[in-house]
XYZ file of C-alpha atoms in Angstrom:
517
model
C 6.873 9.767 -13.630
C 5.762 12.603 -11.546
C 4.054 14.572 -13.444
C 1.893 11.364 -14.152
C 1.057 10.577 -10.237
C -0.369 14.154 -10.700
C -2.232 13.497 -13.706
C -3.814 10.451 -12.192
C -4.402 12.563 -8.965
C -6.456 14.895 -10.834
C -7.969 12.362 -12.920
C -9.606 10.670 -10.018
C -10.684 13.967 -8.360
C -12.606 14.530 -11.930
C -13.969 11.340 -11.386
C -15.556 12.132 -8.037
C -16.465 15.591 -9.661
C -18.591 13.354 -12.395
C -20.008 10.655 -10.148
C -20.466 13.281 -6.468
C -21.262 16.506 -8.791
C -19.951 19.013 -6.541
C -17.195 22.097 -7.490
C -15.692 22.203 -4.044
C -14.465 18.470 -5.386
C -12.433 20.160 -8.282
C -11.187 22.517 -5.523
C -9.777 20.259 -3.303
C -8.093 18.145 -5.909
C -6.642 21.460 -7.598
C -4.941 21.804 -3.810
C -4.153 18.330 -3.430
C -2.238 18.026 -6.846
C 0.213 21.018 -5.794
C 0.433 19.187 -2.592
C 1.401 16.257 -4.268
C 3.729 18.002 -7.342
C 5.797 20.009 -4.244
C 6.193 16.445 -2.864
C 7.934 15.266 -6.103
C 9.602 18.576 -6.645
C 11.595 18.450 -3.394
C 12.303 15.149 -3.592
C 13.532 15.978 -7.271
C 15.723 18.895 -5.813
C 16.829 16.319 -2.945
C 17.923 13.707 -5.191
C 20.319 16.529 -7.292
C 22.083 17.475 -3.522
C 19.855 20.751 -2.760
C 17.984 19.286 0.365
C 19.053 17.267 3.584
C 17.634 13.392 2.718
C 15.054 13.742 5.094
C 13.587 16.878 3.850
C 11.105 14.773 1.460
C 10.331 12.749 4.508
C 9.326 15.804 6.250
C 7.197 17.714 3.289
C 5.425 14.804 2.687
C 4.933 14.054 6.390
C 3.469 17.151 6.464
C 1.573 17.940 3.267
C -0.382 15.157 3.051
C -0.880 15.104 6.927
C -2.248 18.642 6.029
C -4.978 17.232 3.342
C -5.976 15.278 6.795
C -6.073 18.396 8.795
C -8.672 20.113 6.427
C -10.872 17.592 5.265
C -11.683 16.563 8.667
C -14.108 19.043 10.076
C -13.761 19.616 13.575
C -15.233 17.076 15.930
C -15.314 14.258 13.575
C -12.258 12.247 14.180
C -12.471 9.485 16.823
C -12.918 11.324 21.152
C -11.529 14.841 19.306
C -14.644 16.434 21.185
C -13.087 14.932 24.521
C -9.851 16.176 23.829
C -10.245 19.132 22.828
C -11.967 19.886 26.056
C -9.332 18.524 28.087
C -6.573 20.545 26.452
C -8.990 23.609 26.977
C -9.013 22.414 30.503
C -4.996 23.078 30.819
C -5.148 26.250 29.645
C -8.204 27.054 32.503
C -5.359 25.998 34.982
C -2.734 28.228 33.106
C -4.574 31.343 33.234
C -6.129 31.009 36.667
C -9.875 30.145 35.734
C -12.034 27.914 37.861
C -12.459 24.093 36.660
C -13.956 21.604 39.027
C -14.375 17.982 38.462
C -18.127 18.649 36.351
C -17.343 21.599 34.488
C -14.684 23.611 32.660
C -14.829 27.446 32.195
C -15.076 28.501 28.562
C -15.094 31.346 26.844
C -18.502 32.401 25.476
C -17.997 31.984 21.656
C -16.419 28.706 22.434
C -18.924 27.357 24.230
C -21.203 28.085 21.299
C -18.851 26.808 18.591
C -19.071 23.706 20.822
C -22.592 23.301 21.183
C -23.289 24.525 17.621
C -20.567 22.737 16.147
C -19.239 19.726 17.727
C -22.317 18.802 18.824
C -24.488 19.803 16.178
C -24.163 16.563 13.700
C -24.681 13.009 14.799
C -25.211 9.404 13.241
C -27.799 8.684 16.089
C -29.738 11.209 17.977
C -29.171 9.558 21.505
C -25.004 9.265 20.761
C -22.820 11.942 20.645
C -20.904 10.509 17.622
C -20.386 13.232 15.256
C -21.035 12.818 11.700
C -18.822 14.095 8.621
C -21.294 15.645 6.425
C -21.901 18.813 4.406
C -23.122 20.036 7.436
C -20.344 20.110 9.075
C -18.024 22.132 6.851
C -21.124 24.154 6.687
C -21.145 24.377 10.360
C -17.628 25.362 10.933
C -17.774 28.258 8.239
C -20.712 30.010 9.803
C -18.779 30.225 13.192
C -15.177 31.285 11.669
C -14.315 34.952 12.503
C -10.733 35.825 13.249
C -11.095 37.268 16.699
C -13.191 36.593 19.161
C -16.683 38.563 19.839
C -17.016 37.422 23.189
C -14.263 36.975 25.244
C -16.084 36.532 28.726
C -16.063 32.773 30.864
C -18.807 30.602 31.907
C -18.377 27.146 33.448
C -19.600 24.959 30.964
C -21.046 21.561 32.631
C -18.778 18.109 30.961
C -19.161 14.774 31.691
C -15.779 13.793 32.441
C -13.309 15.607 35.111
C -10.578 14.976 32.709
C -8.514 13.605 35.199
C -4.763 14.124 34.513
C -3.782 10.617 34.651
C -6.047 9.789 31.340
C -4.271 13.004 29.851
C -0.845 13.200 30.768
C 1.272 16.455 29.861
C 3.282 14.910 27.646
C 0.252 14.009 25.473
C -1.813 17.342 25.943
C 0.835 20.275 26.189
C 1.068 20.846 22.502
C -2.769 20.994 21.925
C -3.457 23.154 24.835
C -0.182 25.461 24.192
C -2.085 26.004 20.780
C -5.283 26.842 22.831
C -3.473 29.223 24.494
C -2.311 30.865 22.127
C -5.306 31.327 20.444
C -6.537 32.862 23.897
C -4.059 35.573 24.270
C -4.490 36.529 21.020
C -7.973 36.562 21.079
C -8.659 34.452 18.092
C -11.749 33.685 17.470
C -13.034 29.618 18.541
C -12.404 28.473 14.999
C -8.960 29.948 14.678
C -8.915 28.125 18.448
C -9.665 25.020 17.871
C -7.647 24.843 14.372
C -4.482 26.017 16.387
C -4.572 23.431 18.775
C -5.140 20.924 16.360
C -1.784 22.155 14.447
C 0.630 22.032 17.289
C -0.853 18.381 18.081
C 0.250 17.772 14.709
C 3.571 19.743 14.850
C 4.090 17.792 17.994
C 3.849 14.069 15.922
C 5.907 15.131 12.989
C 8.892 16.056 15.500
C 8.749 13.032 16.983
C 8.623 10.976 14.300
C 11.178 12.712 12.382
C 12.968 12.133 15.479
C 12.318 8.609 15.499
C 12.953 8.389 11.497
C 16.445 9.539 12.366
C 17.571 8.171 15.337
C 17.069 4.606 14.207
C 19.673 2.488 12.568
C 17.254 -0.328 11.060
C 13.958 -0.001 9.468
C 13.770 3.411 8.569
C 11.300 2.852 5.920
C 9.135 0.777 8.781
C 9.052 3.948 10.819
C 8.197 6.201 7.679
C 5.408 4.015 6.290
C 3.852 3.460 9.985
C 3.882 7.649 10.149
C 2.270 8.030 6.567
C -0.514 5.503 6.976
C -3.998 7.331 6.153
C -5.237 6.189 9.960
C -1.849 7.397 11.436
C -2.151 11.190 9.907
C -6.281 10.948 10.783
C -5.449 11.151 14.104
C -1.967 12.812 14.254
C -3.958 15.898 12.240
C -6.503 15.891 15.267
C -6.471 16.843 18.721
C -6.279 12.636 19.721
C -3.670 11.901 22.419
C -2.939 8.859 19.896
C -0.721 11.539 18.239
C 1.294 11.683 20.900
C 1.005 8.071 21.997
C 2.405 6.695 18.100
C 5.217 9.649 18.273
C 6.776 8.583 21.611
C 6.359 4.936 21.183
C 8.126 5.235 17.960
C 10.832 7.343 19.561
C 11.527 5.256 22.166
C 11.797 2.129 19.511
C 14.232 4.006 17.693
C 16.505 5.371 20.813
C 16.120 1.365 22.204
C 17.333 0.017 18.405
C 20.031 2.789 18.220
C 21.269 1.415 21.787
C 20.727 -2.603 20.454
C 22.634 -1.902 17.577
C 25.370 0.804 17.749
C 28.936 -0.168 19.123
C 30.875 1.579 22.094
C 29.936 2.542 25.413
C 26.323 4.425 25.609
C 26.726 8.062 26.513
C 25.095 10.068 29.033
C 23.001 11.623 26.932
C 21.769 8.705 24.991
C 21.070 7.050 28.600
C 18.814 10.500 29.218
C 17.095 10.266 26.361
C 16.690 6.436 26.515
C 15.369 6.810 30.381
C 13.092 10.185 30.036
C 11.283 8.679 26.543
C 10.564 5.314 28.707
C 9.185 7.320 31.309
C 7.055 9.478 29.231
C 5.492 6.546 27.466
C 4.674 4.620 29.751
C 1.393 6.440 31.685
C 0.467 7.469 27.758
C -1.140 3.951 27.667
C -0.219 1.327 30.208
C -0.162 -1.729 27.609
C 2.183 -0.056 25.652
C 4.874 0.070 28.394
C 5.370 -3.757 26.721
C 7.959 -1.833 24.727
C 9.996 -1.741 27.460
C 11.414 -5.356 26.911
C 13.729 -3.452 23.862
C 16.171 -2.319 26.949
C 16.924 -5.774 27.696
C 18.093 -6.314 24.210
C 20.766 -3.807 25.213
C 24.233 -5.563 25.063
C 25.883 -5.306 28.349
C 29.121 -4.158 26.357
C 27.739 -0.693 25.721
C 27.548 -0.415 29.725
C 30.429 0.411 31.976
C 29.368 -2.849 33.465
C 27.119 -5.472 33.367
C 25.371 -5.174 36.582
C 25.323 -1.423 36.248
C 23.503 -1.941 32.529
C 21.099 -4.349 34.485
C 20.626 -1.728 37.130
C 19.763 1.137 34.381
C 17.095 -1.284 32.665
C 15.425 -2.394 35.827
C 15.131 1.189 37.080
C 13.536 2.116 33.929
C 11.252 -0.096 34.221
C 10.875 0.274 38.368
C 10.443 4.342 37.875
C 8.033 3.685 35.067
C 6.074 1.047 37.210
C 5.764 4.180 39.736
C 4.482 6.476 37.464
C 1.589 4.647 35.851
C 0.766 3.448 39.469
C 0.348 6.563 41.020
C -1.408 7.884 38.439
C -3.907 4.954 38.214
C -3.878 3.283 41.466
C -7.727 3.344 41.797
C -7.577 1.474 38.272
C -5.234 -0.830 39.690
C -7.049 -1.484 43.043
C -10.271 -2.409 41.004
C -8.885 -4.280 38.560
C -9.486 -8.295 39.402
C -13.730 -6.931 39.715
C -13.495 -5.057 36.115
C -14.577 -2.136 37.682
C -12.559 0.380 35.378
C -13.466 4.052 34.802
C -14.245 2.521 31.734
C -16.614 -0.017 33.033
C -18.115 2.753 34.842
C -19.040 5.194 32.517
C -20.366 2.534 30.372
C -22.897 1.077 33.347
C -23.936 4.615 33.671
C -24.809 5.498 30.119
C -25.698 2.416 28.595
C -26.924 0.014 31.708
C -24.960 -3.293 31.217
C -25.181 -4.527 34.501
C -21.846 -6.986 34.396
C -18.963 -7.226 32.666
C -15.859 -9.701 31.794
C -13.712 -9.425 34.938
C -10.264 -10.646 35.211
C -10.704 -13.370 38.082
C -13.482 -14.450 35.354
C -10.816 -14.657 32.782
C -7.968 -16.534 34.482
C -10.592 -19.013 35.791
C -11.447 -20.584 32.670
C -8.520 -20.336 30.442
C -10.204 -22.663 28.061
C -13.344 -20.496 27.445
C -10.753 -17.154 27.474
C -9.161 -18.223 24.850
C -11.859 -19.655 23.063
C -13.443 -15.981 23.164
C -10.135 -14.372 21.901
C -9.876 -16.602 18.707
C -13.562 -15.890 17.778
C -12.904 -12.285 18.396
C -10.429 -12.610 16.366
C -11.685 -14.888 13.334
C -14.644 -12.536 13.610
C -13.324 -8.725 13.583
C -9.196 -9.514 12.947
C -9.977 -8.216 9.050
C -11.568 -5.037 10.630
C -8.826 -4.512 12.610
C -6.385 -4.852 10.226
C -7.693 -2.434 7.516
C -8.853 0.124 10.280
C -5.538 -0.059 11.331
C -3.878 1.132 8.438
C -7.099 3.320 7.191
C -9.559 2.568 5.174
C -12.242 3.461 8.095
C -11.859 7.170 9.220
C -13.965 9.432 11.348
C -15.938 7.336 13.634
C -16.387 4.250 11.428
C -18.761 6.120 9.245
C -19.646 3.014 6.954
C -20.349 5.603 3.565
C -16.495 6.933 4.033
C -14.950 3.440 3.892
C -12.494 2.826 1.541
C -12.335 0.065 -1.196
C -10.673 -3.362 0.461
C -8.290 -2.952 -2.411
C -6.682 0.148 -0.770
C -6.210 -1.599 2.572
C -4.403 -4.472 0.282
C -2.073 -1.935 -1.364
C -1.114 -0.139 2.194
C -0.934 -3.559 3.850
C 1.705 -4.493 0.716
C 3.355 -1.161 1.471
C 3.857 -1.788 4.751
C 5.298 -5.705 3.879
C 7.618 -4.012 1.284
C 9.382 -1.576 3.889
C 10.835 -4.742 5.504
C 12.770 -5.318 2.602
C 16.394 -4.601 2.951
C 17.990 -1.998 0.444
C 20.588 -0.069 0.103
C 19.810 3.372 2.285
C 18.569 0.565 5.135
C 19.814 -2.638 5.107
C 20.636 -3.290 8.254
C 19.108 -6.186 10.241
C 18.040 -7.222 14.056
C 19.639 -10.446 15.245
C 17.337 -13.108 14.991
C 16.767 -13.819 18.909
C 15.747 -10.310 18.833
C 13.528 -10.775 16.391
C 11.778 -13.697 17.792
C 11.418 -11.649 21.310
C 9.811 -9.065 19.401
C 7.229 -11.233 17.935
C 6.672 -12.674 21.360
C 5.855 -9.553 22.232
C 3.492 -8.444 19.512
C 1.404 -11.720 20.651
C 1.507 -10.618 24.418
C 0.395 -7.395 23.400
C -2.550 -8.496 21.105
C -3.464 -11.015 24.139
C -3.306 -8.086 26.745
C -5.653 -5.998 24.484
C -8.018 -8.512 24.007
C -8.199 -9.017 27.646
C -8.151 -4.717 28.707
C -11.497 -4.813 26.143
C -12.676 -7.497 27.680
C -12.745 -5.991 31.137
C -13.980 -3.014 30.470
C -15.791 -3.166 27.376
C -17.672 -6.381 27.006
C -21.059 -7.615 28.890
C -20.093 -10.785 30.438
C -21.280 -14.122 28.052
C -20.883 -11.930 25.006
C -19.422 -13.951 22.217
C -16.865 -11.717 21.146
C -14.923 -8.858 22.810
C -15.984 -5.380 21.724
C -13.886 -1.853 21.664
C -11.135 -3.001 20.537
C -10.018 -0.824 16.974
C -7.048 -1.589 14.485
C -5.581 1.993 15.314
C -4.835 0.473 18.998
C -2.237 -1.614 17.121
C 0.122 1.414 15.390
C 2.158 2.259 18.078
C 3.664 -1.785 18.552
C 3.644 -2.393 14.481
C 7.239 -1.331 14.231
C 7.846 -4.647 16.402
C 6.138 -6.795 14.067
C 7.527 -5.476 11.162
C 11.107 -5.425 12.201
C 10.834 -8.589 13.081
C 9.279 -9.990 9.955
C 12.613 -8.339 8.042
C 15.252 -10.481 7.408
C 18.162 -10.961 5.115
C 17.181 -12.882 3.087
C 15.184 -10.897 0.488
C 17.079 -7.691 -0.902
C 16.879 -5.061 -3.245
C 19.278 -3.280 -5.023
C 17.459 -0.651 -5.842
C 16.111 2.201 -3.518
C 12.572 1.592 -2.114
C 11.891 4.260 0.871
C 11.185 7.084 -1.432
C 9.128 4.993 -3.773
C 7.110 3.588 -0.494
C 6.453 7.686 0.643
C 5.456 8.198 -2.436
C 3.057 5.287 -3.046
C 1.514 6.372 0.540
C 1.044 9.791 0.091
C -0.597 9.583 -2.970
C -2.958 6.994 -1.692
C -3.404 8.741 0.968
C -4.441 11.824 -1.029
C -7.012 10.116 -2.844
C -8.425 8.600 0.342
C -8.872 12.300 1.649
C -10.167 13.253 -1.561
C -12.508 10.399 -1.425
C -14.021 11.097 1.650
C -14.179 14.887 1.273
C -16.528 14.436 -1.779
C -18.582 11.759 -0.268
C -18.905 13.925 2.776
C -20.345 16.528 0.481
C -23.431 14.378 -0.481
C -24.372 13.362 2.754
C-alpha cells in the first residue's frame, strides 16, 4: 500500500511535468516521494515496536510541513513581510541597536534582500501583496550567500512601530531567536530569514506534539487540525498564527486532560493549565473564548469547590489584565470603531466610516441580517480557505480543485469517529457548551471585521479568512463526536496519511504552477 501512495505521488508530479513542462517539477516530486516513503517507513518500523507511537506523528508533522517551508518563497505567505520585520525588531532590542516607532535598524544585505526580494513581486503595483512566481525563487537564489557581505546597520524606515502588544513574546521569540542566530553567526540574509522561519516552525510542532499528547479525547482532531495544508502554510512561515494554533491547541488539550482525568489536579498541571491561559490570551483577544473549557473542570479534582472556582475566575481575571494593558487604547476606542485597524486602513485606502459597535447593537435586526449574507455569500470561501485549498495571498491561479477541500473537509469529519487508540468521549452538556461557543465565536468575528474592516452600508463584512477559524475547530469537532458511530479498526494513522499525501500534492501543485507564472 505504500509503495503505491508513492507511485501515485510521482505519477501526478509527471503529470504536472507534462501539462507545466518544467524539470525543477520532476525535482521536487523526486524530494517529495522520499518525503513521503520515510513517512511510511517509520510508521512501518513503528507499527513492528521500533519507534515511540508518536514518532510518525512527528516525521510527518514535520516532513510534509517541510515541503511547505520550501515551496513557499520568502514573502509570499499571508503578513510574512510584517513579521519578519517585527521579529528582526526583537533582535534590534537584544543586541542594543536603535529602533524607534518609524524605523528598524537592519543590516545592509538585509535591507537589500528586503527591498529586492520581499518587495520585488506583486499582484498589483500600488499593493504590497507579494506574488508566488518564478520570480521569486529566482529572486531568492540570486541573494543566497552563506555569510553575510555587509554586516553594517542602517535604520530602515517601516510603516508600522510593531508595537509589542500586536506581537507578544510568546508568539515572536522563536522567529527572532532564529534571527539572532543568524546574526551572530553572520549568515548571510537568506540563511537569515530561512532560520527564523525554521524555529517558528520548530516552535508549532512542539506545541502541537504537546497538545497531541496531553489530550485524552480526540487525538486524531488535534493531528488532522495540525496537518491541514493551510495549518503547515503558515506554521512553515514566520506568521504569529503559528504560534496562535499551537497554544490554543495546548491549552484545549491541558483544559480536556483536567475535564476528563480523575483525582485531585496537581500543582503542576494547575501551572501549566494557568501559564498556557495566560499566554493565549493577548495572542488574539477572541480566542480567549477558550477559556470557558476551565469551567468544565469538575470541582472534584479541586481541594474544594470554592477554591476550584477561585482558580478559574483568576484565570480568567489575570488574563482579562493582560490583554487590557496591552490594548487599552483598543479598548477605549472601541464603541467608535476606531481600531489600529480602522486606522491604518483610513490612511491607506481613504474609507471615510466604518461599522462601529454602537452601530451594531442598535439595529440588531439589520446586524444580523448582514452576518447571514456574509455568510450565505463567502461561508464556502471560508471553509475551504480554512482547511487549504487557497495559499499565499489568495493567489486565484494556486487554488486548489473544490474536490480537495471535500476530501480534507471528510478527513477532518472522519477524525471524530471513535476507535480504538481514541475512543473516548466529552459528556454531552460539554459538548453542547462547546458548540455554543463555536457560534459566539463565529458571531464575535463577524462583528471584530465588521468594526474594523468594513465601510459602513457595505452589504457584507470583509477581512474575515477561513484560517481565522483553526485555532477554535477542535471545539467544533469534539463536539460533533459522539458515541454513537465507531470503528473497530484504527483510523489516526490512515487520516495522517491521507493528509500528508494530499498535502504533498497540493505543494507540488502550486510549486509547478508557480513556475509558469
Amino acid at each position: 500500500m505504500g509503495a503505491a501512495l508513492v507511485l501515485f505521488l510521482v505519477a501526478c508530479g509527471c503529470y504536472l511535468f507534462a501539462r507545466y513542462d518544467s524539470k525543477y517539477t520532476l525535482v521536487m516530486t523526486a524530494l517529495f516521494a522520499v518525503f513521503l516513503a520515510a513517512i511510511i517507513l517509520v510508521r512501518h518500523f513503528a507499527r513492528r515496536g521500533s519507534f515511540d507511537c508518536d514518532v510518525p506523528y512527528v516525521v510527518t508533522l514535520c516532513l510534509t510541513g517541510l515541503a511547505f517551508f520550501i515551496v513557499f518563497a520568502p514573502g509570499t505567505v499571508p503578513d510574512e513581510i510584517y513579521h519578519f520585520n517585527a521579529a528582526y525588531k526583537y533582535t534590534d532590542v537584544w543586541l542594543g541597536q536603535e529602533t524607534t516607532d518609524s524605523s528598524i535598524a537592519m543590516r545592509t544585505d538585509d535591507l537589500v534582500f528586503e527591498t529586492e526580494v520581499l518587495y520585488s513581486y506583486h499582484q498589483d503595483p500600488n499593493q504590497s501583496v507579494p506574488l508566488l512566481n518564478r520570480s521569486s525563487y529566482r529572486n531568492t537564489i540570486q541573494h543566497a550567500s552563506l555569510f553575510v557581505d555587509n554586516a553594517d546597520t542602517i535604520q530602515q524606515p517601516v510603516d508600522s512601530s510593531y508595537p509589542i502588544e500586536s506581537n507578544v513574546p510568546q508568539l515572536k521569540l522563536p522567529s527572532a531567536i532564529g534571527i539572532l542566530i543568524a546574526r551572530l553567526l553572520n549568515l548571510g540574509a537568506v540563511p537569515l530569514f530561512y532560520l527564523g522561519r525554521l524555529f517558528n516552525f520548530a516552535y508549532f510542532v512542539v506545541l502541537a506534539v504537546a497538545a497531541v499528547r496531553l489530550t485524552p479525547v480526540g487525538r486524531g482532531v488535534f493531528k488532522a487540525i495540525s496537518l491541514l495544508p493551510m495549518t503547515l502554510h503558515l506554521a512553515a512561515s514566520y506568521s504569529y498564527d503559528a504560534g496562535t494554533i499551537g497554544l490554543a491547541m495546548l491549552f484545549s488539550a491541558l483544559a480536556l486532560r483536567a475535564i476528563l482525568a480523575e483525582g485531585r489536579l496537581g500543582r503542576s498541571e494547575l501551572v501549566a493549565l494557568a501559564c498556557s491561559a495566560i499566554a493565549l490570551a493577548p495572542c488574539k483577544v477572541i480566542y480567549s473564548l477558550l477559556l470557558i473549557l476551565l469551567f468544565f473542570i469538575p470541582a472534584e479534582r479541586f481541594c474544594s469547590r470554592r477554591w476550584g472556582m477561585a482558580f478559574k475566575l483568576g484565570i480568567v481575571f489575570v488574563s482579562f489584565l493582560v490583554v487590557v494593558g496591552l490594548r487599552y487604547e483598543t479598548f477605549l476606542n472601541l464603541l467608535t470603531g476606531e481600531t489600529e485597524a480602522t486606522t491604518a486602513q483610513i490612511k491607506y485606502e481613504g474609507v471615510s466610516e466604518y461599522y462601529s459597535l454602537s452601530s451594531l447593537l442598535l439595529n440588531p435586526v439589520g446586524t444580523i441580517l448582514l452576518m447571514l449574507r456574509t455568510l450565505e455569500g463567502l461561508g464556502d470561501m471560508y471553509v475551504f480557505s480554512m482547511v487549504g485549498t487557497q495559499l499565499a495571498w489568495f493567489q486565484g491561479s494556486l487554488y486548489a480543485p473544490d474536490y480537495v477541500g471535500i476530501a480534507l473537509l471528510f478527513l477532518l469529519a472522519v477524525s471524530t469517529v471513535c476507535c480504538p487508540e481514541d475512543d473516548a468521549v466529552l459528556p454531552r452538556g460539554v459538548r453542547v457548551a462547546l458548540v455554543s461557543a463555536f457560534l459566539v465565536f463565529v458571531v464575535a468575528l463577524l462583528f471584530q471585521f465588521a468594526i474594523s474592516w468594513t465601510e459602513a452600508g457595505a452589504d457584507i463584512i470583509a477581512g474575515v479568512q477561513g484560517r481565522y477559524f483553526i485555532p477554535v475547530l477542535p471545539l467544533l469537532l469534539l463536539a460533533l463526536r459522539g458515541g454513537m458511530i465507531r470503528s473497530s479498526v484504527s483510523l489516526v494513522s490512515k487520516i495522517e496519511i491521507a493528509e500528508s499525501l494530499i498535502g504533498l500534492l497540493v505543494v507540488l501543485r502550486v510549486f509547478a504552477i508557480a513556475l509558469t507564472l
